[in-house]
Coordinates of C-alpha atoms and ligand atoms in Angstrom, one line a residue:
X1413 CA 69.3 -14.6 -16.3
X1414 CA 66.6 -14.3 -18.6
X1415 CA 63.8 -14.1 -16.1
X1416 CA 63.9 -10.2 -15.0
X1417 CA 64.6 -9.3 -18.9
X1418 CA 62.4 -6.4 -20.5
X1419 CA 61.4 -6.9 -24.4
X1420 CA 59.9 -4.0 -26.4
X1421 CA 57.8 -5.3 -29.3
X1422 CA 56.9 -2.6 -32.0
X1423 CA 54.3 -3.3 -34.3
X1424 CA 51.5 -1.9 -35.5
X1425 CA 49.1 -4.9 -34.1
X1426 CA 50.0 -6.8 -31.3
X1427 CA 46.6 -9.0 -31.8
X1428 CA 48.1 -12.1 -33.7
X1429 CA 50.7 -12.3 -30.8
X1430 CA 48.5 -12.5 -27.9
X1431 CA 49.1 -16.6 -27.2
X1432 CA 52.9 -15.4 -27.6
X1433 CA 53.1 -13.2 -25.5
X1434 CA 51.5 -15.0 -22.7
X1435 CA 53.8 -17.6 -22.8
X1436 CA 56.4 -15.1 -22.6
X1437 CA 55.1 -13.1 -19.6
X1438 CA 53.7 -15.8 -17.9
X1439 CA 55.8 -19.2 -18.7
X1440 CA 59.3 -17.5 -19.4
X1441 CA 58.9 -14.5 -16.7
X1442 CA 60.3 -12.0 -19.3
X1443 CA 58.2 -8.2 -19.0
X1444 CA 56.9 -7.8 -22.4
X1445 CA 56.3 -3.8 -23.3
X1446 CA 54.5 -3.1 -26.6
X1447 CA 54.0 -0.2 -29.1
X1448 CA 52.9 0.8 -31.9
X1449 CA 54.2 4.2 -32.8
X1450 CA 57.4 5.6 -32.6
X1451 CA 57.0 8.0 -29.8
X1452 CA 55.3 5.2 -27.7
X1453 CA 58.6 3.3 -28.4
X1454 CA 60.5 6.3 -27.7
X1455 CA 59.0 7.0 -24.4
X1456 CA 59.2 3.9 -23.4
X1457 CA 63.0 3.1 -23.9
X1458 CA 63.7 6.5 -22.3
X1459 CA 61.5 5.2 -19.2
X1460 CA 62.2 1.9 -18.4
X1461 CA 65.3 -0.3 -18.6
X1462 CA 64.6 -2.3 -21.9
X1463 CA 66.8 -5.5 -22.9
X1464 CA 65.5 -6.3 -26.2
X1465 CA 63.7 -4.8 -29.1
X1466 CA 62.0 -6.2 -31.7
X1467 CA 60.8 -4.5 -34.4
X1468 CA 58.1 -5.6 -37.2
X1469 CA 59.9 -3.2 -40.0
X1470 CA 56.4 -3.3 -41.4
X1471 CA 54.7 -1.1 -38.9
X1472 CA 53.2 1.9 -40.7
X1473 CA 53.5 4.1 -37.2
X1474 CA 57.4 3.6 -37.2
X1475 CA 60.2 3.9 -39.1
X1476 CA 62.0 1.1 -37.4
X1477 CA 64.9 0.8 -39.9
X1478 CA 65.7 4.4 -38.5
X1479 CA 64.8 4.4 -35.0
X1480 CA 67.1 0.9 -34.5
X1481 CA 69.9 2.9 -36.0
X1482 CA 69.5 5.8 -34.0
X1483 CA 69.6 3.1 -30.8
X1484 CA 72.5 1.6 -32.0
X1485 CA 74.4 5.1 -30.1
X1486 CA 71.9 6.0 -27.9
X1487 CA 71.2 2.8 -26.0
X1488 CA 73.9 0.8 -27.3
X1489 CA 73.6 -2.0 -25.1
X1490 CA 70.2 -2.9 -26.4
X1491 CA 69.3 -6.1 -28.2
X1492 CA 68.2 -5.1 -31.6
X1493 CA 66.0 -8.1 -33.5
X1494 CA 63.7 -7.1 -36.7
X1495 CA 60.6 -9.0 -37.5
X1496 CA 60.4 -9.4 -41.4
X1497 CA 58.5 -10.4 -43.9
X1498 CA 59.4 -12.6 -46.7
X1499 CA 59.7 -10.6 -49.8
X1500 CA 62.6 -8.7 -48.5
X1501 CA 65.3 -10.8 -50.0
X1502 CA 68.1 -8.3 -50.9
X1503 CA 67.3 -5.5 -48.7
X1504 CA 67.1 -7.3 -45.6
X1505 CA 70.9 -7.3 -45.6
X1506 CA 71.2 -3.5 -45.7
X1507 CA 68.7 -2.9 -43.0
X1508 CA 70.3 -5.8 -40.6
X1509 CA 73.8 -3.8 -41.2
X1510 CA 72.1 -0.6 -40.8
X1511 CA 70.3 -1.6 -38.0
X1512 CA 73.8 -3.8 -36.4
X1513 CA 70.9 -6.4 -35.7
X1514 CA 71.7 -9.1 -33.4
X1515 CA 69.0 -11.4 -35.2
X1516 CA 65.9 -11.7 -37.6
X1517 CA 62.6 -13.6 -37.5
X1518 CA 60.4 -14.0 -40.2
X1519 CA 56.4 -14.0 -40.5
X1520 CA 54.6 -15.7 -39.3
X1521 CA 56.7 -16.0 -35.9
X1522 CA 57.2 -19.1 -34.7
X1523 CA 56.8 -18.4 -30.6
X1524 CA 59.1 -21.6 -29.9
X1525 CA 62.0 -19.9 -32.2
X1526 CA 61.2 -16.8 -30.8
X1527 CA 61.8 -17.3 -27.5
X1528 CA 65.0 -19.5 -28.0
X1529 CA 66.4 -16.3 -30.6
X1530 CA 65.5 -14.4 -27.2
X1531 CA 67.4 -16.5 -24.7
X1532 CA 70.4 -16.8 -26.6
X1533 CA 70.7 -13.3 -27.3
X1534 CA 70.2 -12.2 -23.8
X1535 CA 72.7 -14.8 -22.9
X1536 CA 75.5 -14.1 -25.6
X1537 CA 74.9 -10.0 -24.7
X1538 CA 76.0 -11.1 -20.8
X1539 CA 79.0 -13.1 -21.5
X1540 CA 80.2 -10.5 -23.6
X1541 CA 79.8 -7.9 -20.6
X1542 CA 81.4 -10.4 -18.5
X1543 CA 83.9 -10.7 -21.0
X1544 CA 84.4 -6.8 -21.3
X1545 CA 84.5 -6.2 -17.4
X1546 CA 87.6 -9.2 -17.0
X1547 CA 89.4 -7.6 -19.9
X1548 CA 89.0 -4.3 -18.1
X1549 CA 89.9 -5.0 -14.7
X1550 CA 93.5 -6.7 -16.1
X1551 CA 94.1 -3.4 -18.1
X1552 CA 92.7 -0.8 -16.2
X1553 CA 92.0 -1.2 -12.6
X1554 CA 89.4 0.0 -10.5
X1555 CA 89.6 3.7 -11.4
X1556 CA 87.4 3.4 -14.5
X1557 CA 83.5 4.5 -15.1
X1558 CA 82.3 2.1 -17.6
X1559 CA 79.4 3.2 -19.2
X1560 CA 78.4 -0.4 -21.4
X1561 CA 78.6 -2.1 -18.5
X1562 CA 76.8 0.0 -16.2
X1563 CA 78.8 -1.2 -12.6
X1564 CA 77.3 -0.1 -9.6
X1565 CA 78.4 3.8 -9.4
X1566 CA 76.2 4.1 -11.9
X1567 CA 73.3 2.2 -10.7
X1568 CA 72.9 4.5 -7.9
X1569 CA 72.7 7.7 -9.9
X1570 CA 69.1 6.8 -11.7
X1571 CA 68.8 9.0 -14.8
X1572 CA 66.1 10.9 -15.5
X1573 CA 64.2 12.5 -18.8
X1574 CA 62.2 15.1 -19.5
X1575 CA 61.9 15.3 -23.3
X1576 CA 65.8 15.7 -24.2
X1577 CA 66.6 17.2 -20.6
X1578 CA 69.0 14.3 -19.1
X1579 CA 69.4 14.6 -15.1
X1580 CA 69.7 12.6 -12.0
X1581 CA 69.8 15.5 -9.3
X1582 CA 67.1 16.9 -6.9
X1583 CA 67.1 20.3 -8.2
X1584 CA 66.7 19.0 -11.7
X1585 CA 64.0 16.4 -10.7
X1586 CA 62.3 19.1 -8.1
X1587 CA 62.3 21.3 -11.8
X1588 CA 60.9 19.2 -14.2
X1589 CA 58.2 17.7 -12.0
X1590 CA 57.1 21.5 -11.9
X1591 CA 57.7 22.6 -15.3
X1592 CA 55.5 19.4 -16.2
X1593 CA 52.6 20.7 -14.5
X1594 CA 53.0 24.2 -16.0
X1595 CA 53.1 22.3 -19.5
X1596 CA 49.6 20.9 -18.2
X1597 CA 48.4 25.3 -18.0
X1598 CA 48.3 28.0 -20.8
X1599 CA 50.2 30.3 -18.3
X1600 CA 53.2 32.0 -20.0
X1601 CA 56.5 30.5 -18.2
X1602 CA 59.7 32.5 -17.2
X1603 CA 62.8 30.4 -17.5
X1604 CA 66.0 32.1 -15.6
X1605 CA 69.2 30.5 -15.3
X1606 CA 72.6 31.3 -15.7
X1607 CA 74.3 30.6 -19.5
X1608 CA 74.2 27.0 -20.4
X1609 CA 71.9 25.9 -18.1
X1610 CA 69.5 23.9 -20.3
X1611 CA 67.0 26.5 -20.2
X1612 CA 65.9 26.5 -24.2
X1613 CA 65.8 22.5 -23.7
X1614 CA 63.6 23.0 -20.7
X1615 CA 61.2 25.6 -22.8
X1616 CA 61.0 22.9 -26.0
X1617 CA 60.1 20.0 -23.4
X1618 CA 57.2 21.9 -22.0
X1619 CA 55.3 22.5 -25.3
X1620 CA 56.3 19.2 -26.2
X1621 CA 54.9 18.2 -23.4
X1622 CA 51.8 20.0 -23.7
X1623 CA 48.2 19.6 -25.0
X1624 CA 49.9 22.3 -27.9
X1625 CA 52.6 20.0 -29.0
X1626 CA 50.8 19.3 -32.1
X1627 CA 51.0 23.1 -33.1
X1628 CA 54.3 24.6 -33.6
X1629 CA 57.3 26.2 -31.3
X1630 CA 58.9 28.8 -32.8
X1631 CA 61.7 30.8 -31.1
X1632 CA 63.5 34.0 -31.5
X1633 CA 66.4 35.3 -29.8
X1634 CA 65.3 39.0 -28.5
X1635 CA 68.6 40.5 -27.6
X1636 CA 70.9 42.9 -29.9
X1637 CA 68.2 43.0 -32.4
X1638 CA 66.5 46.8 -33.4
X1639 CA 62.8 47.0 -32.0
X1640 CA 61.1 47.4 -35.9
X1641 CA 62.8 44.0 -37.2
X1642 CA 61.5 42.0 -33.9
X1643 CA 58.1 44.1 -33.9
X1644 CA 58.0 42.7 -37.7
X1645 CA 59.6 39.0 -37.0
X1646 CA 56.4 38.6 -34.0
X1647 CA 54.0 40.9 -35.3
X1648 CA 54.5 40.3 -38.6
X1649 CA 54.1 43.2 -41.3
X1650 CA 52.7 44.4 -44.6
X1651 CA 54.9 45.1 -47.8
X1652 CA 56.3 48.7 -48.1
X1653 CA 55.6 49.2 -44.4
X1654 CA 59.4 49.9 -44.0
X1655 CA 62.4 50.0 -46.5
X1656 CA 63.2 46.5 -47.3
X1657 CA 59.7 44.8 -46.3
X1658 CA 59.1 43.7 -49.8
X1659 CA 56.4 41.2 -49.4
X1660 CA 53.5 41.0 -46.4
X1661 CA 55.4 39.2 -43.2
X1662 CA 52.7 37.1 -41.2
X1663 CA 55.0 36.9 -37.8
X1664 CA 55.7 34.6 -35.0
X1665 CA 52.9 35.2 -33.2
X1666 CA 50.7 34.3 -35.9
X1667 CA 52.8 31.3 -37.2
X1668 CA 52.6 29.9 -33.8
X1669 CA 48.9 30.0 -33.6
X1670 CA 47.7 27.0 -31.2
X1671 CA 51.2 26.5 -30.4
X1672 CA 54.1 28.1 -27.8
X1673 CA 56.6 31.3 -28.7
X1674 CA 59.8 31.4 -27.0
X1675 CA 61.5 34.6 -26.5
X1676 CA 65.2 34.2 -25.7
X1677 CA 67.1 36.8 -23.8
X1678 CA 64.0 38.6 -22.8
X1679 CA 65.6 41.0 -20.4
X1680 CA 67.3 42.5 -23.4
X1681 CA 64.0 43.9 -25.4
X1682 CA 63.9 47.9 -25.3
X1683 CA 61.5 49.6 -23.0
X1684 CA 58.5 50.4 -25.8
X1685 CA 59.0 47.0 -27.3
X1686 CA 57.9 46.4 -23.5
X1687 CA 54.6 47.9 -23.7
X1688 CA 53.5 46.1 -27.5
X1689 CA 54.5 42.7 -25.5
X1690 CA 52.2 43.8 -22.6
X1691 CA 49.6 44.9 -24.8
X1692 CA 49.9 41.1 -26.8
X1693 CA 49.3 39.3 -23.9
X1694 CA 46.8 41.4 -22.4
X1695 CA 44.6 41.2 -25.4
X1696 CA 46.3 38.5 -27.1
X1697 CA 45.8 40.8 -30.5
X1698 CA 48.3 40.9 -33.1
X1699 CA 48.9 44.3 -35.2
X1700 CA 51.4 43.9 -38.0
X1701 CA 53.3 46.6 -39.1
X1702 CA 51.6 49.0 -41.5
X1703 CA 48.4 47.3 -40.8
X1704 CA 45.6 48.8 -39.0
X1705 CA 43.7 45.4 -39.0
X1706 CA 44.2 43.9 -35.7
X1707 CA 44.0 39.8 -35.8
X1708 CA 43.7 37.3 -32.9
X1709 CA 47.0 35.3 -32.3
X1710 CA 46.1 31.9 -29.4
X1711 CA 49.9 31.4 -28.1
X1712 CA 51.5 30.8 -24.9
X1713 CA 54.7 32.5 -24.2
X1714 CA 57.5 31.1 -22.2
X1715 CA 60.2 33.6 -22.2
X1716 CA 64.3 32.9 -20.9
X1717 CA 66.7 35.0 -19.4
X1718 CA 69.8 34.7 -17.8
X1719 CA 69.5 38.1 -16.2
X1720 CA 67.3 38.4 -12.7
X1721 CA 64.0 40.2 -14.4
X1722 CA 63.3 40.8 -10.6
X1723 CA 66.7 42.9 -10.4
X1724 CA 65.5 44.5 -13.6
X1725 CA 62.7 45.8 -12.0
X1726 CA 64.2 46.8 -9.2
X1727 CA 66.5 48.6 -11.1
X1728 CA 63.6 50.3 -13.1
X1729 CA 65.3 48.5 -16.5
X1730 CA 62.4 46.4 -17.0
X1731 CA 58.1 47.0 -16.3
X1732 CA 57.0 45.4 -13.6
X1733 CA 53.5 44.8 -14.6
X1734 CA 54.8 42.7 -18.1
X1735 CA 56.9 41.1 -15.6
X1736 CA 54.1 39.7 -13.2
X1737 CA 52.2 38.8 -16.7
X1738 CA 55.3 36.7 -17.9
X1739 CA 56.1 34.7 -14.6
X1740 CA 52.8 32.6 -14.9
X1741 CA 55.3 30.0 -13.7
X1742 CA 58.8 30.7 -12.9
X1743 CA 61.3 27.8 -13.4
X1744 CA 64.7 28.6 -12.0
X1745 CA 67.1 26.3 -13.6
X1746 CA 70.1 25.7 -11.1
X1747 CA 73.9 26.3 -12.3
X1748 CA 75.5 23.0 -12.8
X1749 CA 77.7 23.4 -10.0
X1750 CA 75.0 23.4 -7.5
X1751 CA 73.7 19.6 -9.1
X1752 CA 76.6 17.7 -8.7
X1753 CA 75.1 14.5 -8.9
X1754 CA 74.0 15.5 -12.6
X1755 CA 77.6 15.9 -13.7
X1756 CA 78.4 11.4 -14.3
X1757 CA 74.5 11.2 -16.1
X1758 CA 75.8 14.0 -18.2
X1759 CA 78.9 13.1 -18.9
X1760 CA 77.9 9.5 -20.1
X1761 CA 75.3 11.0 -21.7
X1762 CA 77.7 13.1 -23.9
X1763 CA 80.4 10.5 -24.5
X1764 CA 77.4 8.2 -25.8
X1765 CA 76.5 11.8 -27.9
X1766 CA 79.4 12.9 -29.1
X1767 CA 81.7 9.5 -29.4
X1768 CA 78.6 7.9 -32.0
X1769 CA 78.7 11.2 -34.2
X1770 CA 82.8 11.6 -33.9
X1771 CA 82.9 8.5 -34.7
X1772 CA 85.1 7.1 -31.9
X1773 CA 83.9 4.6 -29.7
X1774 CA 84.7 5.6 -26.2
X1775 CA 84.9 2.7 -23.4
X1776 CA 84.6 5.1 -20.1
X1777 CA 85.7 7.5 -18.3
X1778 CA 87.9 7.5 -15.4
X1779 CA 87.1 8.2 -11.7
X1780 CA 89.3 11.3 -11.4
X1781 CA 88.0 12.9 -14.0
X1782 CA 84.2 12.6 -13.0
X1783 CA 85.9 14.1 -9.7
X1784 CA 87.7 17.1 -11.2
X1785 CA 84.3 17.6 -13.3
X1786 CA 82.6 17.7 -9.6
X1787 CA 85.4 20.2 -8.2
X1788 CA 84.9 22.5 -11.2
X1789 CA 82.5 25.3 -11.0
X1790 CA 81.9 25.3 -15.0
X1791 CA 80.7 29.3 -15.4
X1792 CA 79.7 28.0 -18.7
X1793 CA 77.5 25.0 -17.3
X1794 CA 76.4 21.9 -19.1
X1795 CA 77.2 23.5 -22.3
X1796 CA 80.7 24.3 -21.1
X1797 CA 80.9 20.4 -19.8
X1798 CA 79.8 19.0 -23.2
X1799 CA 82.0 21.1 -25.2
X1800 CA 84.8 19.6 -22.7
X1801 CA 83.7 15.9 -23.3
X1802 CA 83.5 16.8 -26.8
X1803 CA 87.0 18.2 -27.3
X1804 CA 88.1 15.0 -24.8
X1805 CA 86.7 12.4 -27.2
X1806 CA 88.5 14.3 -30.1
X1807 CA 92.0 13.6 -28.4
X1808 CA 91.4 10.1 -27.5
X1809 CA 92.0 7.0 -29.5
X1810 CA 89.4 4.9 -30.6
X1811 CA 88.4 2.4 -27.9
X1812 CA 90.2 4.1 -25.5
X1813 CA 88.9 5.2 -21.6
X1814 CA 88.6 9.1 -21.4
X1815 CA 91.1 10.2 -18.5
X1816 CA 93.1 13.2 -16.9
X1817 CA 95.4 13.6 -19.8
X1818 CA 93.0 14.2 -22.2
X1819 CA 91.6 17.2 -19.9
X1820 CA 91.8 20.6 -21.4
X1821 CA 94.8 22.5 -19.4
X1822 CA 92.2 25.0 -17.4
X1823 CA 90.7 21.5 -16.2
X1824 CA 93.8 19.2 -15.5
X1825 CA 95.2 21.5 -13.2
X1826 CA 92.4 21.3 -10.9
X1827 CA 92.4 18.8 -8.1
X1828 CA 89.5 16.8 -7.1
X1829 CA 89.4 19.0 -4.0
X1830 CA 86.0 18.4 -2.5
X1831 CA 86.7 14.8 -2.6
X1832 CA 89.9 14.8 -0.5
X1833 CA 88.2 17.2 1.9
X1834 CA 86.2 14.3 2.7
X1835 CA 88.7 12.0 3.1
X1836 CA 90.7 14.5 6.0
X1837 CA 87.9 15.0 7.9
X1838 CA 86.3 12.0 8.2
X1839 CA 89.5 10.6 9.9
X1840 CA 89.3 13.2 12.9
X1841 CA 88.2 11.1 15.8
X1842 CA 85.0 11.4 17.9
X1843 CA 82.9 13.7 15.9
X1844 CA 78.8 13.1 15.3
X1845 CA 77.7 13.6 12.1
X1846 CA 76.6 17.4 12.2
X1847 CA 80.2 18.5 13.5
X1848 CA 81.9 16.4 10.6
X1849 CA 79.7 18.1 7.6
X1850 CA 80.1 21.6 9.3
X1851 CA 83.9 21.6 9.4
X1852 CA 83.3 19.8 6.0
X1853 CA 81.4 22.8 4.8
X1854 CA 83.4 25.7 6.5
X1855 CA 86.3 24.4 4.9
X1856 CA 84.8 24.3 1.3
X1857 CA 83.5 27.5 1.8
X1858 CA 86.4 28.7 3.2
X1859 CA 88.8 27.3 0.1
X1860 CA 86.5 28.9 -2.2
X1861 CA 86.9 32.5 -0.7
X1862 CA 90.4 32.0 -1.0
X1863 CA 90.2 31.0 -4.3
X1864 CA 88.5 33.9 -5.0
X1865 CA 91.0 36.1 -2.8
X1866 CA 87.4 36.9 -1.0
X1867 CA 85.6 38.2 -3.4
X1868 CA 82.0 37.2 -2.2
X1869 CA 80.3 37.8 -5.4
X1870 CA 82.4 35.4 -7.2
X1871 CA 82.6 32.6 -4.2
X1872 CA 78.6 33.1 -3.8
X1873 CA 78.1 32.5 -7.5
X1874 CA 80.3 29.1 -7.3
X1875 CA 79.2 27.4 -4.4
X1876 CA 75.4 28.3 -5.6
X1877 CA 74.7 30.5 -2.8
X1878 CA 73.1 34.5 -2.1
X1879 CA 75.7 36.7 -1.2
X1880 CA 73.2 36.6 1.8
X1881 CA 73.5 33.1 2.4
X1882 CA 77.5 33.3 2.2
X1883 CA 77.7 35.9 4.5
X1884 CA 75.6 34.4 7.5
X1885 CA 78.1 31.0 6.9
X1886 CA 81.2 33.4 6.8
X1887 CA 79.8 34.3 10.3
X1888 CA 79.1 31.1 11.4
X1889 CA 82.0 29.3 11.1
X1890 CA 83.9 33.0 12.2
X1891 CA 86.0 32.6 9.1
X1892 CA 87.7 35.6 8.2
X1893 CA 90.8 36.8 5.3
X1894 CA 93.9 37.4 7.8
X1895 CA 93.3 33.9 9.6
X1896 CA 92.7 32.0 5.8
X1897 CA 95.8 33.6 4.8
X1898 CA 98.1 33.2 7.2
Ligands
ATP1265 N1 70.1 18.5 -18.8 C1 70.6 18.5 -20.1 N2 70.7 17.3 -20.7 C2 71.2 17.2 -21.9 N3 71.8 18.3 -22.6 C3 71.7 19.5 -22.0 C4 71.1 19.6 -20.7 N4 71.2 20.9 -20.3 C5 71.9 21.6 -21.3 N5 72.2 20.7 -22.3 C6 72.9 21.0 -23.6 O1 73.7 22.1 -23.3 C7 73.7 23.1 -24.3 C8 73.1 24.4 -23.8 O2 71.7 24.3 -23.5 P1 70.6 25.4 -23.8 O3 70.9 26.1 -25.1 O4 69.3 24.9 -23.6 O5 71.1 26.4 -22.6 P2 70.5 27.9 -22.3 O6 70.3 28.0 -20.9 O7 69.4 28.2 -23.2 O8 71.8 28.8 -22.7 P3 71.9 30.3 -23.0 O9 71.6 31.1 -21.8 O10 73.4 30.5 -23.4 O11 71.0 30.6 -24.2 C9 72.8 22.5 -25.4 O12 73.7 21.8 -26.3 C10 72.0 21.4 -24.7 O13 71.7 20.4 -25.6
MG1266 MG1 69.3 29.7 -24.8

């Protein structure tokens, strides 16, 4: 059982322990990962499926006290061990309570006590998933997600991370893989998605992600605010330049220098706020307010909106040209209805979330649910899912498996729909493949419209389609209102 395990080791040297941790890798077949910061740690448990940690508490580069404690919710199947010195006497008991450590080891570190402290912790962390899965199955059933001990309808849905973007889908993975190579470029980025979507998340992973993730982000929200107070938030001003600038105001744009500026709700800025924007990222200038001294501001811009800038323009409500300037790269971040296979990742992700800081520790979440979440079309999106998880984990009981009952009414109405679609017409006879997802499809489509009572727009937007694209299927599979209804 031991043999395919994955040990982290953080310390700041992993010198002294290189006869160790040969005999690890090579005589006891366990991977051994090291680091010796905290982000190094970080990345790694995000990446790759680690077993056990352990920790030297003192590395310089980490605050492993902390990070342990913050792993205790967000991987909290993970082995925590702390290497220790001896002159810790009475503290050592806080940190191991702090920490829930499974074990310590003290300096110097005996390899042969190591790797038996290793074994049976590995071993004592499998019976008691073997133990938690038997006491399930005679309580429960089969109906039940468990998210400690990961069964196989989880294995299949790999989860992803981009910085604290969580996401298992195509869409999502097709997304990030682009908005990491934007992150590699200065070009100003143009996020559009609808409410909820993740789309500040997105902006903060790319200048994390970038060679300006040293320098700050700073953000403002652009819409209902008047034109002098965000000239004067980005642009900054000098004192007396207008009634209530009482001292000089250095701005975003100035703040940021070497780093990234998000503008939120972009669409909403007014037409001559428009043209100083344009001007800034034409000569990349910055004018405060009252000033006539012009200073040179280096910042890339990513700007959201949940508006179609493109349908802005069209409209004439927004300039073209600081349009083409702003979509360097366009990242289009799909509604969570059209990334189903997002909504289990998410979910556990949240219960993990929420249930650590509620306090209430949550043991899974039933099938049906996961299936009504899949049926929904959640106009608010992933927020709109976590608030539901959130208020879900609120209702439940401590130790308890999150099911239908706790749903919020607009929810537990709903009937997994899409699923028992599947299950009528995969039982018509003689049908190839192609013909089964068609009539699969034209009946989805054609439940929505009714849903709907035919209103395109509204159908269109919940099955993540162009009115375009739900017209030519409405034609296709010659659906029309009078046949639907009758
Ligand atoms: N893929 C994701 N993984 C984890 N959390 C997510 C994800 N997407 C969104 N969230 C969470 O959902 C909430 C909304 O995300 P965010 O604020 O980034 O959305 P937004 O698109 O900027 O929304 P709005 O258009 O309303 O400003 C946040 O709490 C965020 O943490
Ligand atoms: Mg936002």
């Amino acid at each position: 059982m031991s043999f395919a395990s994955t040990i982290l080791f953080i310390a700041d040297s992993h010198l002294p322990y290189n006869a160790w941790a040969e005999t690890l890798i090579d005589g006891l077949g366990y991977q051994l990962l090291t680091a010796s910061c905290e982000a190094d740690a970080s990345d790694l448990l995000n990446d790759a499926q680690v077993d056990l940690v352990l920790a030297d508490v003192d590395s310089r580069n980490c605050d492993v006290v902390s990070l342990l404690t913050s792993l205790r919710f967000k991987h909290p199947d993970l082995l925590r061990l702390l290497l220790v010195g001896e002159e810790y006497g009475i503290r050592l008991s806080e940190m191991l309570s702090r920490t829930a450590a499974f074990q310590y080891l003290t300096k110097p570190l005996q390899p042969a006590q190591a790797s038996l402290v290793f074994k049976h912790a590995l071993e004592a962390r499998e019976l008691a998933r073997r133990h938690r899965r038997l006491a399930r199955e005679f309580k429960i059933g089969e109906n039940a997600r468990c998210f400690d001990a990961k069964p196989a309808a989880y294995a299949k849905d790999k989860v992803s991370h981009f910085e604290r973007l969580v996401y298992a889908s195509e869409p999502m993975a097709e997304l990030c893989s682009l908005a990491r190579e934007a992150a590699r470029t200065h070009l100003p980025i143009l996020i559009e998605g609808e409410t909820g979507t993740g789309k500040e998340l997105l902006a903060r992973a790319v200048h994390f992600h970038s060679s300006r993730s040293a320098s700050p982000l700073m953000i403002q929200n652009c819409g209902g605010i008047r034109d002098e107070l965000l000239h004067s938030e980005l642009f900054g001003h000098r004192r007396g330049s207008f009634t209530g600038a009482i001292s000089d105001r250095l701005g975003l744009f100035r703040a940021a220098d070497g780093g990234t500026v998000f503008l939120d709700e972009i669409s909403e800025i007014s037409p001559s706020f428009q043209v100083s924007l344009l001007r800034f990222l034409q000569e990349g200038e910055v004018k405060p307010l009252g000033s006539d001294q012009t200073k040179i501001a280096d910042v890339r811009i990513i700007t959201a909106s949940n508006k179609s800038l493109k349908q802005l323009v069209k409209n004439g409500q927004f300039r073209e040209d600081l349009y083409f300037r702003l979509r360097g790269f366009e990242l289009e971040v799909p509604p969570l209805r059209a990334r189903p296979a997002d909504i289990p990742v998410l979910t556990e992700f949240f219960v993990g979330k929420h249930g650590a800081l509620l306090g209430n520790r949550i043991r899974g979440v039933c099938e049906d649910v996961i299936d009504i979440f899949k049926a929904y079309h959640f106009p608010g999106n992933v927020r709109e899912l976590e608030n539901e998880v959130r208020r879900m984990i609120a209702l439940a009981k401590d130790g308890e498996y999150l099911t239908r009952r706790h749903l919020s009414p607009a929810l537990a109405k709903l009937k997994a729909s899409s699923a028992q679609a599947i299950v009528v017409v995969s039982q018509d006879e003689a049908r190839t493949l192609k013909q089964i997802v068609e009539m699969l499809e034209a009946k989805i489509v054609g439940q929505v419209l009714q849903k709907h009572r035919w209103n395109q727009s509204k159908a269109a937007r919940e099955l993540g389609l162009s009115r375009v694209g739900l017209a030519n299927k409405i034609k296709r599979y010659a659906l029309d209102e009078e046949r639907a209804t009758r």
